[in-house]
PDB file of C-alpha atoms and ligand atoms in Angstrom:
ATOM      1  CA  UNK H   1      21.712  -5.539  -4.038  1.00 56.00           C
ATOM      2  CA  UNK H   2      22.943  -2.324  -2.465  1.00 69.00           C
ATOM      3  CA  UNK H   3      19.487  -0.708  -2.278  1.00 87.00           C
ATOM      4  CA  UNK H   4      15.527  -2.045  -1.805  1.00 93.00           C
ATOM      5  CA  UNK H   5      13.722  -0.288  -3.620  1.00 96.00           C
ATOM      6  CA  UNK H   6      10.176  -1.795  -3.315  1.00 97.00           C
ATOM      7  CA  UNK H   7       6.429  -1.287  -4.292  1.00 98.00           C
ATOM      8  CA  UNK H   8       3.309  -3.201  -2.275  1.00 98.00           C
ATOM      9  CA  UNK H   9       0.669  -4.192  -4.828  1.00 98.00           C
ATOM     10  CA  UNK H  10      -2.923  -5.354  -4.418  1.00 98.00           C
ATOM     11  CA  UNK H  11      -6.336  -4.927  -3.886  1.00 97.00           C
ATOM     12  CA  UNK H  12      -7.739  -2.521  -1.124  1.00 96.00           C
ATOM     13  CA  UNK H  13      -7.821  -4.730   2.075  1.00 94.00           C
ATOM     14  CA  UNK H  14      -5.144  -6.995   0.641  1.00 96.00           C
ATOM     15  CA  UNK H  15      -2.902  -6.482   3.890  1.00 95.00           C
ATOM     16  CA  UNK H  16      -0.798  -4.044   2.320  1.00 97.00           C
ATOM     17  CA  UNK H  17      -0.599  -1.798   5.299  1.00 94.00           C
ATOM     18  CA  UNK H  18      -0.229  -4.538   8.134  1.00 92.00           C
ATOM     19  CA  UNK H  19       2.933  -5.897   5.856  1.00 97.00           C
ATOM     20  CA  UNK H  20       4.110  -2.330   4.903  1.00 97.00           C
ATOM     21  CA  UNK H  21       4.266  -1.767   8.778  1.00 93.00           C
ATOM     22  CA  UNK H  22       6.364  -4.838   9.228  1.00 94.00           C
ATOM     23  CA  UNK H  23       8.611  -4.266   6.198  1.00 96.00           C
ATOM     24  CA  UNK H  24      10.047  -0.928   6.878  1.00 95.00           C
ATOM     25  CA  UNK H  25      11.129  -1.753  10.203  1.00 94.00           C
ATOM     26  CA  UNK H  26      12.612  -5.553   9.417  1.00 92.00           C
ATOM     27  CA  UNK H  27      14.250  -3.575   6.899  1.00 92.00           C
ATOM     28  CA  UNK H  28      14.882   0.151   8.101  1.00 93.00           C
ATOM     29  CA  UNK H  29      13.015   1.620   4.623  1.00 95.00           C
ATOM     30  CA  UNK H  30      11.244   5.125   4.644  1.00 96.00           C
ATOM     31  CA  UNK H  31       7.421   3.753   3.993  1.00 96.00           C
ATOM     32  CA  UNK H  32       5.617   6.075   1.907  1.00 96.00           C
ATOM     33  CA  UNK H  33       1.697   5.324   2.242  1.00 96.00           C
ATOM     34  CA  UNK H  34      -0.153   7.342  -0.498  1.00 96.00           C
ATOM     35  CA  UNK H  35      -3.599   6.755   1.206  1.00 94.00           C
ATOM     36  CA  UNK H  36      -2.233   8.049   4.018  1.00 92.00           C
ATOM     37  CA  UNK H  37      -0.412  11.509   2.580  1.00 94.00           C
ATOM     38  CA  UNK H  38      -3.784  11.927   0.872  1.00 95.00           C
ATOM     39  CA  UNK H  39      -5.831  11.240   4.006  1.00 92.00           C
ATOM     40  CA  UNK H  40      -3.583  13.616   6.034  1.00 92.00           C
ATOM     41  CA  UNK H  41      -3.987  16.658   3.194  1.00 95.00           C
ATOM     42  CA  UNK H  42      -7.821  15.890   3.819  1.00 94.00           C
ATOM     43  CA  UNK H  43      -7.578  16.191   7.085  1.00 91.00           C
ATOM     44  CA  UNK H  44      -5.512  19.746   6.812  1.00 95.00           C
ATOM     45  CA  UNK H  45      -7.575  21.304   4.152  1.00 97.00           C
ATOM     46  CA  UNK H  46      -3.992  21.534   1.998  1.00 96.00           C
ATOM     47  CA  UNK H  47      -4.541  21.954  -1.527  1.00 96.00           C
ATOM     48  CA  UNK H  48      -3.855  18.639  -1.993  1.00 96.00           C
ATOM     49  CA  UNK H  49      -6.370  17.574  -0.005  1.00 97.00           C
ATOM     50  CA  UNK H  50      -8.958  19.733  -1.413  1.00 96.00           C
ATOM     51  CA  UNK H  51      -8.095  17.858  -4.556  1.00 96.00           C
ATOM     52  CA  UNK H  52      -8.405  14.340  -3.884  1.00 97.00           C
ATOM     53  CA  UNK H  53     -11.399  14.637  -1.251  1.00 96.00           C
ATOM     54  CA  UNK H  54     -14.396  14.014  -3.392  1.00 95.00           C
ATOM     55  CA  UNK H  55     -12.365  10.880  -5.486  1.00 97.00           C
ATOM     56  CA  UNK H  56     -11.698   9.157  -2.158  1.00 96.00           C
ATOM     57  CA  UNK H  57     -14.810   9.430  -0.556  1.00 94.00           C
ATOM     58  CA  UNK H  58     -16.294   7.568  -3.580  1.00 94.00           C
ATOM     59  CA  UNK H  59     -14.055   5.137  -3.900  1.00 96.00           C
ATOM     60  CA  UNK H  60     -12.398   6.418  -6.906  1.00 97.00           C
ATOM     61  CA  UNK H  61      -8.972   6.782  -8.072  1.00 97.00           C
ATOM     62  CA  UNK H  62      -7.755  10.354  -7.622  1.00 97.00           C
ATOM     63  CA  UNK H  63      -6.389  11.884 -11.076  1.00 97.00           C
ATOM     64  CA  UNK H  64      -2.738  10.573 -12.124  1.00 97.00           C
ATOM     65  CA  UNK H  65      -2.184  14.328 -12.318  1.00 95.00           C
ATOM     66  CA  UNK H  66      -2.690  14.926  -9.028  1.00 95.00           C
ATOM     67  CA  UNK H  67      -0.637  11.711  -7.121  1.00 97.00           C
ATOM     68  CA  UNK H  68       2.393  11.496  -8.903  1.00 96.00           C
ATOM     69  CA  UNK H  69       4.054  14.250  -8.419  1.00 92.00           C
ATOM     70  CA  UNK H  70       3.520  14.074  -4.872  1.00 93.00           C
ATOM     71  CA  UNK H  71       4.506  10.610  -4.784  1.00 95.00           C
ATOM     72  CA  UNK H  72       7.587  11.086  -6.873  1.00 95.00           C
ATOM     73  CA  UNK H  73       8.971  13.996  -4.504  1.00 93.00           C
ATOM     74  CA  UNK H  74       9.099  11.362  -1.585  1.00 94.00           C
ATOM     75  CA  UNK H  75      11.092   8.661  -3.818  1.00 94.00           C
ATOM     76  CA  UNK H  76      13.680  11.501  -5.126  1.00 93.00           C
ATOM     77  CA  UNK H  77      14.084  12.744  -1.750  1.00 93.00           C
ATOM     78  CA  UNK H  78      17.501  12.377   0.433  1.00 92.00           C
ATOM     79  CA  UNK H  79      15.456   9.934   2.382  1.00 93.00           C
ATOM     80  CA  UNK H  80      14.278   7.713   0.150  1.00 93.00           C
ATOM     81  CA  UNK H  81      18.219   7.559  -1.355  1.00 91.00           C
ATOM     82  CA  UNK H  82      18.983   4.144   0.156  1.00 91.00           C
ATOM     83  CA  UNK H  83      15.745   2.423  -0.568  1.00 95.00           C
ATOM     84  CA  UNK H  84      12.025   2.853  -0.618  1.00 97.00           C
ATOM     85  CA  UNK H  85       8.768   0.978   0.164  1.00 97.00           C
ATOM     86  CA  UNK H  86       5.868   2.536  -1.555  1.00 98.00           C
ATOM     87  CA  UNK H  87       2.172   1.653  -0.531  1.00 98.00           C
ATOM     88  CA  UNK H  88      -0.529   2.400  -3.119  1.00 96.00           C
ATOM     89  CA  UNK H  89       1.790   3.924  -6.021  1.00 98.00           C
ATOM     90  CA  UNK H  90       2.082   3.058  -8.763  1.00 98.00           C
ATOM     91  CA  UNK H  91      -2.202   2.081  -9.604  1.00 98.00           C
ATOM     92  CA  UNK H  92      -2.185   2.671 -12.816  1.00 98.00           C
ATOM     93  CA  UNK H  93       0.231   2.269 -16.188  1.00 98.00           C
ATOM     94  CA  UNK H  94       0.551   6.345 -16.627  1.00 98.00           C
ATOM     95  CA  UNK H  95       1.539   6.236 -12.640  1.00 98.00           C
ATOM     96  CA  UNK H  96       4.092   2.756 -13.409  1.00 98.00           C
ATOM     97  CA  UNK H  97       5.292   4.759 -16.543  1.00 98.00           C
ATOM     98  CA  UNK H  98       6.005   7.924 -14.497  1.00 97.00           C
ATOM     99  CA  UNK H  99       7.801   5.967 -11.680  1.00 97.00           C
ATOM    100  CA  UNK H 100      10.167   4.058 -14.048  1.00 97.00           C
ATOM    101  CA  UNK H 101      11.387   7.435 -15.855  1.00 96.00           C
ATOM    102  CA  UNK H 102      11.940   9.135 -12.481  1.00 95.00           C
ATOM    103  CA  UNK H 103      14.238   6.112 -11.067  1.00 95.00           C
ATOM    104  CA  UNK H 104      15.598   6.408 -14.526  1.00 95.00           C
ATOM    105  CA  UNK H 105      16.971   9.565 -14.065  1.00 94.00           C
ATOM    106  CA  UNK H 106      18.655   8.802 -10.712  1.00 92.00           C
ATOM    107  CA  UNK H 107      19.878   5.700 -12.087  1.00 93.00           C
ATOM    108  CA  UNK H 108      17.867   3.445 -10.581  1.00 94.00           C
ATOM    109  CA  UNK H 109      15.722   0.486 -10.390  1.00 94.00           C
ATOM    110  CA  UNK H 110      13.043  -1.219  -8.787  1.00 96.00           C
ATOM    111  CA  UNK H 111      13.739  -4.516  -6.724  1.00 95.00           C
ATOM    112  CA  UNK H 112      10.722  -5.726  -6.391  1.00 96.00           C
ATOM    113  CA  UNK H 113       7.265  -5.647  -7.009  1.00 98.00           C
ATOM    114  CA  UNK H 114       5.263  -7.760  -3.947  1.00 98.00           C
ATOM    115  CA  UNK H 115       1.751  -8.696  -4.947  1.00 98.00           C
ATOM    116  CA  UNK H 116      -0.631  -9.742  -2.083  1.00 98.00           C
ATOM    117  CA  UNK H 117      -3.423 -11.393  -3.592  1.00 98.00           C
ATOM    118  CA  UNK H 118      -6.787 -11.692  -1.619  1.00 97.00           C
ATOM    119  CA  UNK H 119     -10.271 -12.808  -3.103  1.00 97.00           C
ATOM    120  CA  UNK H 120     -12.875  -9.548  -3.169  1.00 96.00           C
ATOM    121  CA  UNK H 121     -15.301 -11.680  -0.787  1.00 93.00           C
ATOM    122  CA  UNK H 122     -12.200 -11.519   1.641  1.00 94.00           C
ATOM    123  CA  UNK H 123     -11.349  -8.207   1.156  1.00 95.00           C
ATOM    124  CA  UNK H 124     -15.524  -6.993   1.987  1.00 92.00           C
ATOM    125  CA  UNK H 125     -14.910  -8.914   5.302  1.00 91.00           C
ATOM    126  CA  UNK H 126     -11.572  -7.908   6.221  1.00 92.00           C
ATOM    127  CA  UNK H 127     -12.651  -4.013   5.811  1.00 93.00           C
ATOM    128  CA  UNK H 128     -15.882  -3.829   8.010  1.00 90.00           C
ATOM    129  CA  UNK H 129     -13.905  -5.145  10.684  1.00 91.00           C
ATOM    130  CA  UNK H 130     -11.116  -2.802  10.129  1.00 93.00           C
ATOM    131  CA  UNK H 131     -10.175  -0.176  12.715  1.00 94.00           C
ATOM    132  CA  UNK H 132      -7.208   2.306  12.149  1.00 92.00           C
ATOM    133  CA  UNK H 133      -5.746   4.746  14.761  1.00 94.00           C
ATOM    134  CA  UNK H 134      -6.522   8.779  14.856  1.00 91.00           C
ATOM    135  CA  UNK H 135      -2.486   9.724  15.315  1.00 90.00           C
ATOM    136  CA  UNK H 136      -0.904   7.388  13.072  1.00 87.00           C
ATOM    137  CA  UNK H 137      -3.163   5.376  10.850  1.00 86.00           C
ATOM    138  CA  UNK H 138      -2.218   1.810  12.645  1.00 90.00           C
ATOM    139  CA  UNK H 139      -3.761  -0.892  11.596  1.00 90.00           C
ATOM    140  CA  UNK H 140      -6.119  -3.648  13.136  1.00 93.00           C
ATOM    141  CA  UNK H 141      -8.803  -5.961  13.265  1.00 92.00           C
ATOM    142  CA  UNK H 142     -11.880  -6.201  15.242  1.00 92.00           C
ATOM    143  CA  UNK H 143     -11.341 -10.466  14.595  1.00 90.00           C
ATOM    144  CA  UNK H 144      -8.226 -11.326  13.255  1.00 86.00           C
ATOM    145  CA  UNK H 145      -6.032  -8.711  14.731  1.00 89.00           C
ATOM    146  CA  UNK H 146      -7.550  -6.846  17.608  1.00 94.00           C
ATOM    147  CA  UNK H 147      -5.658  -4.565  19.978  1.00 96.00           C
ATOM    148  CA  UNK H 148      -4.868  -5.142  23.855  1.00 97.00           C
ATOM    149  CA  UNK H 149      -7.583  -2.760  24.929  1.00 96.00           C
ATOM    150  CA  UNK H 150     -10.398  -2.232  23.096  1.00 95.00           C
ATOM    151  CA  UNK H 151     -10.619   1.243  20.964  1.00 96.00           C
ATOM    152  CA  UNK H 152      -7.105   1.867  21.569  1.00 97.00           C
ATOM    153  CA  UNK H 153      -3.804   1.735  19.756  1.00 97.00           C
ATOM    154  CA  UNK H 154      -1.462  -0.947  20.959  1.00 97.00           C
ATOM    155  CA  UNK H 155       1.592   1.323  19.813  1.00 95.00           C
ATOM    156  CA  UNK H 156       0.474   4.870  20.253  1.00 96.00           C
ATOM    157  CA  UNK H 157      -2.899   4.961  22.621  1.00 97.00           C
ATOM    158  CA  UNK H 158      -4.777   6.675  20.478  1.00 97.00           C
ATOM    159  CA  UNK H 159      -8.293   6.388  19.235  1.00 97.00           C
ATOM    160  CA  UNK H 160      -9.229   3.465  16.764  1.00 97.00           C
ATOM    161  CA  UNK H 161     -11.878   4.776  14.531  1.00 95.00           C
ATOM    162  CA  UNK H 162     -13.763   3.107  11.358  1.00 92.00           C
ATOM    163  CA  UNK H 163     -12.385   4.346   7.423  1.00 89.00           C
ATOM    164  CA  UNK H 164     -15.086   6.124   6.215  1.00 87.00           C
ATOM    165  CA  UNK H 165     -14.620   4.807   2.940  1.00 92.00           C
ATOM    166  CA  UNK H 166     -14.543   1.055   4.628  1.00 92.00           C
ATOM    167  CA  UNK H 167     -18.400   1.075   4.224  1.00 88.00           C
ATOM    168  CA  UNK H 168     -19.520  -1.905   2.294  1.00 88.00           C
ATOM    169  CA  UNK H 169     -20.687   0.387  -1.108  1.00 91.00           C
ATOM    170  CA  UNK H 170     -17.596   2.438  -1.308  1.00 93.00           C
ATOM    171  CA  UNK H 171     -15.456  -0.771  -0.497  1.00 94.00           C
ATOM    172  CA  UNK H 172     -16.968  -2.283  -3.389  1.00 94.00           C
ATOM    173  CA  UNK H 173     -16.614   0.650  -5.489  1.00 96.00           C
ATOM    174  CA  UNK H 174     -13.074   0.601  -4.744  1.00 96.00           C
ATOM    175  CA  UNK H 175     -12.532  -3.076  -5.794  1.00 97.00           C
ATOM    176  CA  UNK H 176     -14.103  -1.914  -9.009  1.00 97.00           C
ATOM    177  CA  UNK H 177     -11.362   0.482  -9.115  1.00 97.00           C
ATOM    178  CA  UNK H 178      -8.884  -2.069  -8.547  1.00 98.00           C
ATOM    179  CA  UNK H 179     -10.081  -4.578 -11.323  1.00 97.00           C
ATOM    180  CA  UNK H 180     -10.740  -1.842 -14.142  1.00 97.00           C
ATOM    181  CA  UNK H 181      -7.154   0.543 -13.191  1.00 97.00           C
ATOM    182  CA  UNK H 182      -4.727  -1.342 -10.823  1.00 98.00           C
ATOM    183  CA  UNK H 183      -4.890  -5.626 -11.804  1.00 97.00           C
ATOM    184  CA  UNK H 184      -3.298  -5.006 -15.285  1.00 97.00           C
ATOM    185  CA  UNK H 185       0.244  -3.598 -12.980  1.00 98.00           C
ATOM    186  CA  UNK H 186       0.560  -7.017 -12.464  1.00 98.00           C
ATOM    187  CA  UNK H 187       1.064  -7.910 -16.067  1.00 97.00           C
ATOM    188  CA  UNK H 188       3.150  -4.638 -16.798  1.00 98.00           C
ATOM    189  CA  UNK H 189       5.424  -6.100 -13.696  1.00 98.00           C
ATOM    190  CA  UNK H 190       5.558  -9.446 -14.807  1.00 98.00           C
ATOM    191  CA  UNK H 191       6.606  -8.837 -18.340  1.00 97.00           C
ATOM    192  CA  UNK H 192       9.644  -7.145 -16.656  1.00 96.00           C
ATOM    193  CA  UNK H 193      10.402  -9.716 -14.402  1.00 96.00           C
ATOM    194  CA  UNK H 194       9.736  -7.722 -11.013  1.00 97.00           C
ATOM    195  CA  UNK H 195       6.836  -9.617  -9.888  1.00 98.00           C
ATOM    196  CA  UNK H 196       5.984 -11.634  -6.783  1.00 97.00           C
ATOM    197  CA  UNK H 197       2.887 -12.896  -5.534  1.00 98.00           C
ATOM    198  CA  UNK H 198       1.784 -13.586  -2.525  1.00 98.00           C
ATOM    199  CA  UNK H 199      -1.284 -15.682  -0.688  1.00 98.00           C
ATOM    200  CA  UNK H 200      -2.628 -12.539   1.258  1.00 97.00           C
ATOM    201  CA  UNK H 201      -5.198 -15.152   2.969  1.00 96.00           C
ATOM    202  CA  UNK H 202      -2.039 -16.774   5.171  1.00 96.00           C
ATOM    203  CA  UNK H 203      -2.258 -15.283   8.561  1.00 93.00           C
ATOM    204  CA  UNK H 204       0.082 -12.005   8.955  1.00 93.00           C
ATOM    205  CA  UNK H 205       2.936 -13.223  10.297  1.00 95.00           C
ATOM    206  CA  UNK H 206       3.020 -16.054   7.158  1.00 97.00           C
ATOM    207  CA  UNK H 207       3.021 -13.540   4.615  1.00 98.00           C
ATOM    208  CA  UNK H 208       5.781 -11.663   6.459  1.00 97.00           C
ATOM    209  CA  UNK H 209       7.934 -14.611   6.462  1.00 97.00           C
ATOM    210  CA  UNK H 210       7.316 -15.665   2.865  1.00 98.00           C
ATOM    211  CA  UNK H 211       7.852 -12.081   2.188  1.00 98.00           C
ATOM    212  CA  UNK H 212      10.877 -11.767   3.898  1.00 96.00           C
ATOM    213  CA  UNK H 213      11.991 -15.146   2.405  1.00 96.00           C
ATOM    214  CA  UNK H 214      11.317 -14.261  -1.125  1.00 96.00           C
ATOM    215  CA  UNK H 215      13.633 -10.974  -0.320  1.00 94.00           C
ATOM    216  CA  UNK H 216      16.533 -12.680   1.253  1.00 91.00           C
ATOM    217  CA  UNK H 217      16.591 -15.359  -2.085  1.00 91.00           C
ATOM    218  CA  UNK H 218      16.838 -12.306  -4.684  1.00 88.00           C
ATOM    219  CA  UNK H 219      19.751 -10.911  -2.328  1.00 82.00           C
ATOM    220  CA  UNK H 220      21.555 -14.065  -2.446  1.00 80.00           C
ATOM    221  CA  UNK H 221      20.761 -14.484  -5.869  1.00 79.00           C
ATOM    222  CA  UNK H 222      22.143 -11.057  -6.641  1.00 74.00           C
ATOM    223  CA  UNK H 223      25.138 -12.361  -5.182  1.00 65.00           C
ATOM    224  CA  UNK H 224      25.858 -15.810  -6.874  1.00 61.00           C
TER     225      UNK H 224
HETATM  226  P1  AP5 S 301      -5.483   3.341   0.315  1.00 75.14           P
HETATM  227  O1  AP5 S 301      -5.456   3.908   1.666  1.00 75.14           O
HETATM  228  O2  AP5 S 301      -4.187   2.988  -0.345  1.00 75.14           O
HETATM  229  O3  AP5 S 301      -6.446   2.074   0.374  1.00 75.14           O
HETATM  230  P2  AP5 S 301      -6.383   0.651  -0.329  1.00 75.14           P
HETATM  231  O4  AP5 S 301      -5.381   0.307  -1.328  1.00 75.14           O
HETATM  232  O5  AP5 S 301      -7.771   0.508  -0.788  1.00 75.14           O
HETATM  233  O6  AP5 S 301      -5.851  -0.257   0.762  1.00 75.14           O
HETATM  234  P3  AP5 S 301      -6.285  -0.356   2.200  1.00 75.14           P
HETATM  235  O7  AP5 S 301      -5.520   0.608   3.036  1.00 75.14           O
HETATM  236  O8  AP5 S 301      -7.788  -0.301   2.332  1.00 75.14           O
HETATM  237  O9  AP5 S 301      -5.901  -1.874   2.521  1.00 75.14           O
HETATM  238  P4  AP5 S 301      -4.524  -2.580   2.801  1.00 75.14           P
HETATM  239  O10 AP5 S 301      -4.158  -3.468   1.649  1.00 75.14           O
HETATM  240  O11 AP5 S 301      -3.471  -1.624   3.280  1.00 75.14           O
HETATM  241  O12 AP5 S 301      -4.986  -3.566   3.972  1.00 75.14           O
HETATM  242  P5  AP5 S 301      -4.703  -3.523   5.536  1.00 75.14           P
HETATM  243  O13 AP5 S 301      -3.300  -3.902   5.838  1.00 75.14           O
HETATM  244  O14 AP5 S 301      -5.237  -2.252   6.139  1.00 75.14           O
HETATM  245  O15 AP5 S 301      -6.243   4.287  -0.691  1.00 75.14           O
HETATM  246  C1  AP5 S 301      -7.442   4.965  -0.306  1.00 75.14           C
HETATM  247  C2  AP5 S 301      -7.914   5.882  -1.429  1.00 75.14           C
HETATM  248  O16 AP5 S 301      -6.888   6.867  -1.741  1.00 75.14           O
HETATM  249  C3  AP5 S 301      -8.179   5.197  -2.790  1.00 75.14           C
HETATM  250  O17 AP5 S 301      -9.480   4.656  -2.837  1.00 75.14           O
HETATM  251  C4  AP5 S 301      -7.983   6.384  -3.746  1.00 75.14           C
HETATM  252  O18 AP5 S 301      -9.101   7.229  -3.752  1.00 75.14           O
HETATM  253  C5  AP5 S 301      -6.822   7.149  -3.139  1.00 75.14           C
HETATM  254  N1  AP5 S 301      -5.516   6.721  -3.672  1.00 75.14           N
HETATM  255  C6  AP5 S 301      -4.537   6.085  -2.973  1.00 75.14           C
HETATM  256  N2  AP5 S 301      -3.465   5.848  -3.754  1.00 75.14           N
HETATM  257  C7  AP5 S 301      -3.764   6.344  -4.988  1.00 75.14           C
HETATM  258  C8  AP5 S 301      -3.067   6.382  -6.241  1.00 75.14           C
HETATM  259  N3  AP5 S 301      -1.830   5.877  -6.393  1.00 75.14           N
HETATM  260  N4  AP5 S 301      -3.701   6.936  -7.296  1.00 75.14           N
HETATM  261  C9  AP5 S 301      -4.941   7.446  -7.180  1.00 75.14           C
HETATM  262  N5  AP5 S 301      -5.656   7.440  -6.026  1.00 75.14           N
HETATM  263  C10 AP5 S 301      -5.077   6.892  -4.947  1.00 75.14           C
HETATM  264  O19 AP5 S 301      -5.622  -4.763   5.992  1.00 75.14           O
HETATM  265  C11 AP5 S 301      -7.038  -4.701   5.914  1.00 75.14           C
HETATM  266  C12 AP5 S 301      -7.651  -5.408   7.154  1.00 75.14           C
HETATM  267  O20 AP5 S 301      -7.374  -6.808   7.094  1.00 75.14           O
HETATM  268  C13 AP5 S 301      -7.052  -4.922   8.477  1.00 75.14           C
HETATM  269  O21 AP5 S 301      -8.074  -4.831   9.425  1.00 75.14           O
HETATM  270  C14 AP5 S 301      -6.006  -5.984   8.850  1.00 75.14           C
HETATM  271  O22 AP5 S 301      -5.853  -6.102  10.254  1.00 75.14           O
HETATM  272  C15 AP5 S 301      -6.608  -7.242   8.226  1.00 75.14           C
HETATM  273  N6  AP5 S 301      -5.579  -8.137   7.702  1.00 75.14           N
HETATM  274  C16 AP5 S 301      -4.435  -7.785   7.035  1.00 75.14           C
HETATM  275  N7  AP5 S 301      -3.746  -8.880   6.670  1.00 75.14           N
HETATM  276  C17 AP5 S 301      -4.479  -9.941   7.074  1.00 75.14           C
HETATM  277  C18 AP5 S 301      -4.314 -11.356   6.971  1.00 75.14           C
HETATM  278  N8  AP5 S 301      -3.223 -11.886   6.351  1.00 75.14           N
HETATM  279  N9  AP5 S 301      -5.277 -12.168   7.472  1.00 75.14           N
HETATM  280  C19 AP5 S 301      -6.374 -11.632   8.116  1.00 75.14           C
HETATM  281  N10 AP5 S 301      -6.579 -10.310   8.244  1.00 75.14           N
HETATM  282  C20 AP5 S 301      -5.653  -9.477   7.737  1.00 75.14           C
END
């Protein structure tokens, strides 16, 4: 397996960010977050960001149109040439379609596809408590995953502040989003023999090992 080329499914809250954190470095892969290039274009008025505001704040996905081609750039870049861990992309089948054609021009394939799987009662818990940090979206728990000193980032002493769309309504909106758009990527996955699930209620460092386990078996595999 000369190149990882991986995608992070499941619902909001899943732990997709605490394990995408992990990932990239175990593994040296450029992490591309696509709630966090959209949150950033918010946050700089780009174009971009005037696009997608209004979806997010709902809790609604923001139009195919809009995400892929952003997305896409990052995975055809010079960066990305070695592997790639996306976060967030593909959420729908038009997104999953667009993905495969565009590795399909370079030639390539996905690995992997790593489903974290979290009931929705979990998920409502896990994202009240959430806190994320102001420089580089870093992510904790007030209960299962607080940092050193309180408010602050562990790694980068910044601010933590609350999601604004981590408010119970728009989390549950969200989930909505998740079982009407994203669930069926599982299926599309499966049928192609990509998919692995994971029990995203195991503490963090659990899923990181079974992660990491289920990674170094398809390597060896690749090589029997
Ligand atoms: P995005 O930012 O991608 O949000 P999300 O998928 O809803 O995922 P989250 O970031 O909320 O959760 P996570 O799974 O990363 O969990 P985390 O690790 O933080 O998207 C936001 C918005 O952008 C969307 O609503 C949409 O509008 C738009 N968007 C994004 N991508 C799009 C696309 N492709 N197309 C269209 N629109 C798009 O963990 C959560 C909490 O739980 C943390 O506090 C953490 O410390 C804790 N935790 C994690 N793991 C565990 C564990 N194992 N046990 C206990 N606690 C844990």
């Amino acid at each position: 397996m000369s190149e990882l080329n991986l995608i992070l499914l499941g619902p909001p809250g899943a732990g997709k960010g605490t394990q995408g954190e992990r990932l990239s470095e175990d593994f040296g892969l450029p992490y591309v977050v696509t709630g966090n290039l959209l949150r950033e274009a918010v946050r700089d008025g780009t174009d971009l960001g005037h696009k997608a505001e209004k979806y997010m704040k709902e809790g609604e996905l923001v139009p195919d149109e809009v995400v892929v081609e952003v997305i896409l750039e990052r995975v055809q870049s010079d960066e990305a040439r070695d592997g790639f861990l996306l976060d967030g992309f593909p959420r729908t089948i038009p997104q999953a379609e667009a993905l495969g054609e565009a590795l399909g021009v370079l030639e390539r394939e996905l690995t992997a596809v790593l489903a974290i799987e979290v009931p929705d009662d979990e998920v409502v818990r896990r994202l009240s408590g959430r806190r994320t940090c102001v420089k580089a979206g870093h992510v904790y728990h007030l209960e299962f995953d607080p940092p050193k000193r309180e408010g602050i980032c562990d790694q980068d002493g910044s601010r933590l502040v609350q999601r604004e769309d981590d408010r119970e309504d728009v989390v549950r909106k969200r989930l909505r989003e998740y079982h009407d758009k994203t669930a069926r990527l599982a299926s599309y996955y499966e049928e192609r023999g990509l998919l692995r699930r994971f029990d995203g209620c195991r503490p963090p460092a659990e899923v990181n090992d079974h992660i990491r386990a289920t990674l170094a078996t398809l390597r060896l595999e690749e090589r029997l």
